[in-house]
PDB file of C-alpha atoms in Angstrom:
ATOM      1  CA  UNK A  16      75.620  99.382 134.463  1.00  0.00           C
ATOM      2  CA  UNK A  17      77.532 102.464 135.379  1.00  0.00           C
ATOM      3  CA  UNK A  18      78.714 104.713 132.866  1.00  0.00           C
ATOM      4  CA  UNK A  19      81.338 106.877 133.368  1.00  0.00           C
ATOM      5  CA  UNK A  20      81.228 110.070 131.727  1.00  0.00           C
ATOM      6  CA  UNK A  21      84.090 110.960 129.115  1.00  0.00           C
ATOM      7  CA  UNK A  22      85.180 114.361 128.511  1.00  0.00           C
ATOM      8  CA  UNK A  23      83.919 116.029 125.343  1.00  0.00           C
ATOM      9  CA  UNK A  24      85.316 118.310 122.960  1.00  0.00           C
ATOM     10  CA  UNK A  25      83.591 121.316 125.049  1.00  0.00           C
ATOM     11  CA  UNK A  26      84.968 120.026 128.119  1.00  0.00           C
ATOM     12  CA  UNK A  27      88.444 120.526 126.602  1.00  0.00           C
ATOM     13  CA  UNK A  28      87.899 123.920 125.189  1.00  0.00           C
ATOM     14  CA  UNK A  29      86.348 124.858 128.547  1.00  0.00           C
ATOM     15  CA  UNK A  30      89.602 123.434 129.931  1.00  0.00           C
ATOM     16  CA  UNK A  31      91.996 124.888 127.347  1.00  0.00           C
ATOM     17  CA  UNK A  32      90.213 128.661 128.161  1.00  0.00           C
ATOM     18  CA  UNK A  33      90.037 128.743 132.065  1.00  0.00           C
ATOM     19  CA  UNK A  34      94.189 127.631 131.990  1.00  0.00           C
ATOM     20  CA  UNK A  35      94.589 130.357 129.727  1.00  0.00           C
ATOM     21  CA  UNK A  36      92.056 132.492 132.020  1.00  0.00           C
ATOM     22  CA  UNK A  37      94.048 131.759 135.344  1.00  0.00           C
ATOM     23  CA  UNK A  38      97.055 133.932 133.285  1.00  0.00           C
ATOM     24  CA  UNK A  39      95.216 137.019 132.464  1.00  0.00           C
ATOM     25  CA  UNK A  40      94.931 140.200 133.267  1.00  0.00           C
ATOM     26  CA  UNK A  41      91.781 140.853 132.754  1.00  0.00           C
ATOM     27  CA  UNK A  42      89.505 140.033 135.496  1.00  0.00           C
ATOM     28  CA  UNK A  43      86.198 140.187 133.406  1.00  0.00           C
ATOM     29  CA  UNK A  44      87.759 136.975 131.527  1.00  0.00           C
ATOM     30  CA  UNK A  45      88.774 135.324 135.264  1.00  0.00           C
ATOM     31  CA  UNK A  46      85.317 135.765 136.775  1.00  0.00           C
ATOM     32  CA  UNK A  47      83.520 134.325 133.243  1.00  0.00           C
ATOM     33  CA  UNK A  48      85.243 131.311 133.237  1.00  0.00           C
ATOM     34  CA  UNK A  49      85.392 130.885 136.863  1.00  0.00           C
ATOM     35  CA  UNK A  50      81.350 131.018 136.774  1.00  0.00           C
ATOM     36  CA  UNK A  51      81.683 128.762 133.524  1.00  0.00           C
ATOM     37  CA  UNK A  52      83.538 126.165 135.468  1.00  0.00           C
ATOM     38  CA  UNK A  53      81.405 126.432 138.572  1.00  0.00           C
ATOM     39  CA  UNK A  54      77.801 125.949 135.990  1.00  0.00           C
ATOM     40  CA  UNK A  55      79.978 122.970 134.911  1.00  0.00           C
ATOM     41  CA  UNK A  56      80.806 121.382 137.940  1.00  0.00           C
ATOM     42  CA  UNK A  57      76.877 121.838 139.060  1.00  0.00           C
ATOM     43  CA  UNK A  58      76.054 119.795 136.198  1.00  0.00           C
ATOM     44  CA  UNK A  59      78.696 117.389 136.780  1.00  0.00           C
ATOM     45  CA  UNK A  60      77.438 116.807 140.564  1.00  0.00           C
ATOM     46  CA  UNK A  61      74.067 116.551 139.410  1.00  0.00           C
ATOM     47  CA  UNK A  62      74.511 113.770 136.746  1.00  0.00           C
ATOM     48  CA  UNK A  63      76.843 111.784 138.937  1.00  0.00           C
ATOM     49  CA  UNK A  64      73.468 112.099 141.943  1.00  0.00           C
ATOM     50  CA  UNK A  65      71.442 111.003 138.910  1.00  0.00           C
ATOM     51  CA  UNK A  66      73.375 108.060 138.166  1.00  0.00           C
ATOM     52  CA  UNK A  67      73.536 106.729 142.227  1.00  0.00           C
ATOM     53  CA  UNK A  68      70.096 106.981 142.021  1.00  0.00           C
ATOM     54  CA  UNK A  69      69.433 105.127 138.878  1.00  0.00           C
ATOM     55  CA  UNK A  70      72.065 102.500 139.659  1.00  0.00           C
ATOM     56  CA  UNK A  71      70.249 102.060 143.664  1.00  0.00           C
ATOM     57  CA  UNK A  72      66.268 103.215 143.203  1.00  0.00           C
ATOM     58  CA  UNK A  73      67.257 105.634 145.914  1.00  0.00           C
ATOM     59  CA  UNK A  74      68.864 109.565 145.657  1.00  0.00           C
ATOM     60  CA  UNK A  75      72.190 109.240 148.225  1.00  0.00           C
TER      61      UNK A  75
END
């Protein structure tokens, strides 16, 4: 069985902070959450390769 993986409450903070990030001025704040969201995204494409390869034996 598949499982699907729900957002969590530091997913939503994460959110909540680069929407706020995409409005300010500061482009210290842009660039941290912009590599915040792309460590996040890594770890998203990695679990989701995980999971095909538990679910068929084989990494696709």
């Amino acid at each position: 069985m598949i499982c699907h993986q729900l957002p969590n409450r530091s997913d939503e903070q994460l959110l909540i902070k680069s929407l706020n990030a995409t409005v300010d001025t500061n482009q210290q704040a842009q660039s941290f959450v912009e590599a915040s969201l792309n460590q996040r995204l890594s770890s998203l494409v990695l679990n989701k390769q995980l999971l095909k390869m538990d679910a068929s034996g084989v990494m696709s």
